[in-house]
Amino acid sequence: MLKNLSARLQQGFRTVAWPEGDPVLPSRFQGLPVLDPGACAPGCSACVEVCPTEALRIPDGETGGLTLDLGRCLFCGDCVAACPQGAVAFSGDHRMAVRERGHLERMAREEHRLAQALDEKMRRLFGRSLKLRQVSAGGCNACEAEINVLTTVVFDLGRFGIQVVASPRHADGLLVTGPVTGNMRLALDKTYQALPTPRIVVAMGACAISGGPFAGHPEVEGGAGEVVPVDLFIPGCPPHPLTILDGLLRLMGRLERA
C-alpha cells in the first residue's frame, strides 16, 4: 500500500490542463492541412496523384486551384512527401470538427469553419451531460482505440459530463466509426431508432464521414451520413483525442473560443 501511494505521488497530476490552456502535442502530430497553391509548379499534380482517397483535387486541371476534402483525408503524409514545392503541409492545429459535411470541402486559403454549438433547446438538454452509444460500423479499431484513450486519466472524458454508455436506450446520441459496411447498415439504423428523441449523431474518422479508403466499394455505404442524419463530423484517421474532445465540447456549447 505504501509503495502504491509513493508511486502515485511520484507520478503527479496526469490529466491534461486543456481546455484551460493550449494543448501540448507531439512534434510529429499532423493537424489541419494547409494548402499553398501559389507554390504549385505549372502542370504539377504530384500530390493529387499519390492521394489514396482523392481528397486532393485540381478542378478542371487548373493550376492554383488545389482543393482538399478533409472528410476523405487519411493524414498519411504522402502528398507532403510528393510535393517538391511544399504546397501541402500539416499544421499543428487539432481543431477540425465541423457541423456540416460541406464545411470539410475547402479550397486553399479558405478559412476552416469550426463546429458551432447546438441550438438553445438542445444545449439545455445536452450542454452539461451527454451520453453516447458508440457503434463500430466496420472500422479497423483505430478510432475505437482513441475513444478508449479518452476515458483514461490523461483526457478524462467524464470530467466534461460526457459518457460512453452500453445501451442506446440510455444514450443521447450515437458516436459512429467505420465506413458502415453492408452488414452493419441495419444494425446502425436500428441502434439509431432505439435512441430516445431528441438525439444526435457524431461521425468520427474518415471512414465514418466518407468511407475513407473503402469509398466506392459495393460492400460499404460510404459513411454514416448515408444511413442516419449526422450532427457533427470529426475528421482524422484516426482523430487525435483532443480533436474529438474539441468537437464534442463545441457541439455542447462548452467551448466557443477560437
Short mmCIF file of C-alpha atoms in Angstrom, two decimals:
data_model
loop_
_atom_site.label_atom_id
_atom_site.label_comp_id
_atom_site.label_asym_id
_atom_site.label_seq_id
_atom_site.Cartn_x
_atom_site.Cartn_y
_atom_site.Cartn_z
CA MET A 1 0.00 0.00 0.00
CA LEU A 2 2.80 2.42 0.90
CA LYS A 3 4.58 1.61 -2.36
CA ASN A 4 1.40 2.38 -4.28
CA LEU A 5 0.98 5.72 -2.54
CA SER A 6 4.61 6.59 -3.15
CA ALA A 7 4.30 5.76 -6.85
CA ARG A 8 1.14 7.87 -7.11
CA LEU A 9 2.89 10.85 -5.56
CA GLN A 10 5.82 10.47 -7.96
CA GLN A 11 3.50 10.36 -10.95
CA GLY A 12 1.88 13.65 -10.06
CA PHE A 13 -1.18 15.08 -11.82
CA ARG A 14 -1.57 13.34 -15.19
CA THR A 15 -4.78 14.86 -16.61
CA VAL A 16 -4.14 17.40 -19.38
CA ALA A 17 -4.93 21.01 -18.46
CA TRP A 18 -6.67 21.66 -21.79
CA PRO A 19 -9.01 23.46 -22.45
CA GLU A 20 -7.75 25.86 -19.80
CA GLY A 21 -4.51 26.28 -21.75
CA ASP A 22 -3.02 25.43 -25.11
CA PRO A 23 -2.63 21.68 -25.66
CA VAL A 24 0.80 20.08 -25.68
CA LEU A 25 1.04 17.93 -28.79
CA PRO A 26 3.96 15.83 -30.04
CA SER A 27 6.15 17.31 -32.78
CA ARG A 28 5.09 14.57 -35.19
CA PHE A 29 1.40 15.42 -34.79
CA GLN A 30 -0.25 16.12 -38.15
CA GLY A 31 -3.07 18.59 -37.68
CA LEU A 32 -5.20 20.69 -40.01
CA PRO A 33 -3.68 20.59 -43.53
CA VAL A 34 -2.55 23.86 -45.08
CA LEU A 35 -2.55 24.41 -48.85
CA ASP A 36 -0.46 26.96 -50.73
CA PRO A 37 -1.43 26.84 -54.42
CA GLY A 38 0.96 29.72 -55.10
CA ALA A 39 3.80 27.27 -54.60
CA CYS A 40 2.43 24.85 -57.20
CA ALA A 41 4.57 24.43 -60.30
CA PRO A 42 2.68 24.78 -63.62
CA GLY A 43 1.26 21.44 -64.67
CA CYS A 44 2.28 19.69 -61.46
CA SER A 45 -0.24 17.32 -59.91
CA ALA A 46 2.10 15.09 -57.89
CA CYS A 47 0.14 15.47 -54.63
CA VAL A 48 -3.16 14.67 -56.35
CA GLU A 49 -1.76 11.55 -58.00
CA VAL A 50 -0.47 9.98 -54.77
CA CYS A 51 -3.56 10.71 -52.63
CA PRO A 52 -5.13 7.30 -51.87
CA THR A 53 -8.66 8.66 -51.34
CA GLU A 54 -8.81 11.52 -53.89
CA ALA A 55 -9.01 14.01 -51.04
CA LEU A 56 -6.84 16.43 -53.05
CA ARG A 57 -8.04 17.67 -56.41
CA ILE A 58 -7.33 20.29 -59.02
CA PRO A 59 -10.72 21.25 -60.52
CA ASP A 60 -10.68 21.16 -64.32
CA GLY A 61 -6.93 20.62 -64.20
CA GLU A 62 -6.28 24.29 -63.45
CA THR A 63 -3.02 25.24 -61.73
CA GLY A 64 -3.55 27.08 -58.47
CA GLY A 65 -7.00 25.63 -57.87
CA LEU A 66 -5.95 22.96 -55.38
CA THR A 67 -8.82 21.79 -53.16
CA LEU A 68 -8.99 19.43 -50.19
CA ASP A 69 -11.81 17.30 -48.85
CA LEU A 70 -10.83 16.94 -45.20
CA GLY A 71 -13.51 14.30 -44.78
CA ARG A 72 -11.59 12.00 -47.13
CA CYS A 73 -8.08 12.80 -45.86
CA LEU A 74 -6.22 9.94 -44.14
CA PHE A 75 -3.41 12.23 -42.90
CA CYS A 76 -0.95 9.75 -44.42
CA GLY A 77 1.51 12.46 -45.47
CA ASP A 78 2.05 11.05 -48.98
CA CYS A 79 1.06 14.38 -50.53
CA VAL A 80 3.62 16.28 -48.45
CA ALA A 81 6.37 13.88 -49.43
CA ALA A 82 5.39 14.01 -53.11
CA CYS A 83 5.18 17.80 -53.43
CA PRO A 84 8.60 19.23 -54.33
CA GLN A 85 7.44 22.83 -53.82
CA GLY A 86 5.87 22.41 -50.37
CA ALA A 87 2.37 23.39 -51.49
CA VAL A 88 0.86 20.97 -48.97
CA ALA A 89 1.76 20.86 -45.28
CA PHE A 90 0.27 19.79 -41.97
CA SER A 91 -0.16 22.37 -39.24
CA GLY A 92 -0.23 21.64 -35.52
CA ASP A 93 -3.88 22.72 -35.22
CA HIS A 94 -6.02 19.98 -33.64
CA ARG A 95 -9.33 21.83 -34.18
CA MET A 96 -11.03 20.23 -37.17
CA ALA A 97 -14.60 19.15 -36.29
CA VAL A 98 -17.48 20.76 -38.22
CA ARG A 99 -21.27 20.66 -38.20
CA GLU A 100 -21.85 20.26 -41.94
CA ARG A 101 -20.24 17.83 -44.37
CA GLY A 102 -19.70 20.57 -46.93
CA HIS A 103 -17.54 22.53 -44.49
CA LEU A 104 -14.86 19.85 -44.84
CA GLU A 105 -14.52 20.60 -48.54
CA ARG A 106 -12.34 23.66 -48.89
CA MET A 107 -10.15 25.49 -51.31
CA ALA A 108 -6.68 26.72 -50.48
CA ARG A 109 -6.50 29.67 -48.08
CA GLU A 110 -10.21 29.25 -47.32
CA GLU A 111 -10.79 29.53 -43.58
CA HIS A 112 -11.75 26.33 -41.84
CA ARG A 113 -15.16 26.64 -40.18
CA LEU A 114 -15.12 25.28 -36.65
CA ALA A 115 -18.14 23.41 -35.31
CA GLN A 116 -20.96 25.57 -33.99
CA ALA A 117 -22.98 24.72 -30.89
CA LEU A 118 -26.38 23.06 -30.91
CA ASP A 119 -29.42 25.32 -30.75
CA GLU A 120 -30.56 26.66 -27.38
CA LYS A 121 -33.14 23.94 -26.76
CA MET A 122 -30.62 21.15 -27.45
CA ARG A 123 -27.94 22.85 -25.34
CA ARG A 124 -30.32 22.91 -22.39
CA LEU A 125 -30.68 19.15 -22.74
CA PHE A 126 -27.12 18.12 -23.60
CA GLY A 127 -24.92 21.07 -22.67
CA ARG A 128 -23.87 19.69 -19.29
CA SER A 129 -24.37 15.96 -19.75
CA LEU A 130 -24.00 13.96 -22.93
CA LYS A 131 -24.26 10.17 -23.12
CA LEU A 132 -23.18 8.47 -26.34
CA ARG A 133 -23.60 4.92 -27.61
CA GLN A 134 -20.61 4.00 -29.76
CA VAL A 135 -21.27 1.97 -32.92
CA SER A 136 -18.32 0.37 -34.72
CA ALA A 137 -19.76 0.06 -38.22
CA GLY A 138 -16.92 -1.91 -39.79
CA GLY A 139 -13.98 0.13 -38.52
CA CYS A 140 -10.37 -1.04 -38.19
CA ASN A 141 -10.42 -0.28 -34.41
CA ALA A 142 -8.09 2.73 -34.65
CA CYS A 143 -10.91 5.20 -33.95
CA GLU A 144 -12.30 2.85 -31.31
CA ALA A 145 -8.90 2.83 -29.59
CA GLU A 146 -8.91 6.64 -29.45
CA ILE A 147 -12.32 6.57 -27.80
CA ASN A 148 -10.91 4.22 -25.17
CA VAL A 149 -7.98 6.59 -24.64
CA LEU A 150 -10.45 9.42 -23.96
CA THR A 151 -11.69 7.56 -20.88
CA THR A 152 -8.21 7.31 -19.33
CA VAL A 153 -6.89 9.62 -16.64
CA VAL A 154 -4.95 11.65 -19.22
CA PHE A 155 -8.01 13.03 -21.02
CA ASP A 156 -10.75 12.07 -18.53
CA LEU A 157 -13.82 12.39 -20.76
CA GLY A 158 -16.11 12.15 -17.73
CA ARG A 159 -14.95 15.48 -16.27
CA PHE A 160 -16.87 17.20 -19.06
CA GLY A 161 -20.06 15.27 -18.35
CA ILE A 162 -19.58 13.04 -21.41
CA GLN A 163 -20.01 9.28 -21.10
CA VAL A 164 -19.95 6.29 -23.43
CA VAL A 165 -22.85 4.04 -22.43
CA ALA A 166 -23.72 0.44 -23.21
CA SER A 167 -27.32 0.84 -24.38
CA PRO A 168 -28.90 3.21 -26.91
CA ARG A 169 -31.88 3.40 -24.53
CA HIS A 170 -29.62 5.25 -22.07
CA ALA A 171 -27.95 7.45 -24.71
CA ASP A 172 -28.48 10.94 -26.09
CA GLY A 173 -26.79 10.12 -29.37
CA LEU A 174 -24.52 7.89 -31.42
CA LEU A 175 -20.77 8.03 -31.94
CA VAL A 176 -20.23 6.20 -35.23
CA THR A 177 -16.91 4.84 -36.51
CA GLY A 178 -16.18 2.83 -39.62
CA PRO A 179 -17.43 3.11 -43.23
CA VAL A 180 -20.76 1.37 -42.46
CA THR A 181 -20.43 -1.99 -44.14
CA GLY A 182 -23.42 -3.66 -45.76
CA ASN A 183 -23.70 -5.99 -42.78
CA MET A 184 -23.78 -3.06 -40.35
CA ARG A 185 -26.31 -0.83 -42.11
CA LEU A 186 -29.34 -2.41 -40.44
CA ALA A 187 -27.62 -2.55 -37.05
CA LEU A 188 -26.75 1.15 -37.25
CA ASP A 189 -30.27 2.09 -38.29
CA LYS A 190 -31.84 0.01 -35.51
CA THR A 191 -29.49 1.50 -32.91
CA TYR A 192 -30.42 4.98 -34.10
CA GLN A 193 -34.15 4.19 -33.92
CA ALA A 194 -33.67 2.89 -30.36
CA LEU A 195 -32.40 6.28 -29.18
CA PRO A 196 -34.91 8.46 -27.34
CA THR A 197 -35.63 11.77 -29.06
CA PRO A 198 -34.21 14.33 -29.47
CA ARG A 199 -30.97 12.65 -30.49
CA ILE A 200 -27.67 13.50 -32.13
CA VAL A 201 -25.16 11.61 -34.29
CA VAL A 202 -21.40 12.09 -34.43
CA ALA A 203 -19.41 10.67 -37.37
CA MET A 204 -15.84 10.12 -36.22
CA GLY A 205 -12.97 9.44 -38.60
CA ALA A 206 -12.56 9.47 -42.38
CA CYS A 207 -14.36 6.15 -42.79
CA ALA A 208 -17.49 7.28 -40.94
CA ILE A 209 -17.51 10.58 -42.85
CA SER A 210 -16.79 9.48 -46.41
CA GLY A 211 -15.97 5.78 -46.47
CA GLY A 212 -12.26 6.55 -46.23
CA PRO A 213 -10.10 4.14 -48.25
CA PHE A 214 -13.17 1.93 -48.78
CA ALA A 215 -15.26 4.61 -50.52
CA GLY A 216 -16.93 3.27 -53.64
CA HIS A 217 -16.70 -0.36 -52.60
CA PRO A 218 -20.00 -2.20 -53.18
CA GLU A 219 -19.99 -3.58 -49.64
CA VAL A 220 -19.83 -0.22 -47.83
CA GLU A 221 -22.35 2.58 -47.57
CA GLY A 222 -19.75 5.34 -47.73
CA GLY A 223 -20.14 6.73 -44.23
CA ALA A 224 -22.71 7.24 -41.50
CA GLY A 225 -24.44 10.07 -43.34
CA GLU A 226 -25.77 7.61 -45.90
CA VAL A 227 -27.83 5.89 -43.20
CA VAL A 228 -28.54 8.40 -40.41
CA PRO A 229 -28.51 12.22 -40.14
CA VAL A 230 -25.17 13.47 -38.79
CA ASP A 231 -24.80 16.49 -36.48
CA LEU A 232 -21.00 16.55 -36.06
CA PHE A 233 -18.15 15.43 -38.31
CA ILE A 234 -14.74 14.76 -36.73
CA PRO A 235 -12.09 14.15 -39.42
CA GLY A 236 -8.91 12.13 -38.98
CA CYS A 237 -7.53 8.63 -39.40
CA PRO A 238 -7.92 8.31 -36.53
CA PRO A 239 -8.69 11.70 -34.95
CA HIS A 240 -6.50 12.73 -32.03
CA PRO A 241 -8.31 12.57 -28.65
CA LEU A 242 -8.12 16.37 -28.37
CA THR A 243 -9.69 16.74 -31.83
CA ILE A 244 -12.58 14.56 -30.65
CA LEU A 245 -12.96 16.44 -27.37
CA ASP A 246 -12.76 19.81 -29.10
CA GLY A 247 -15.59 18.85 -31.45
CA LEU A 248 -17.84 17.44 -28.72
CA LEU A 249 -17.36 20.44 -26.43
CA ARG A 250 -18.07 22.89 -29.25
CA LEU A 251 -21.22 20.96 -30.09
CA MET A 252 -22.33 21.20 -26.44
CA GLY A 253 -21.60 24.94 -26.34
CA ARG A 254 -18.87 24.39 -23.78
CA LEU A 255 -16.01 25.63 -25.95
CA GLU A 256 -16.70 28.67 -28.08
CA ARG A 257 -13.29 30.30 -28.27
CA ALA A 258 -11.25 30.02 -31.46
#
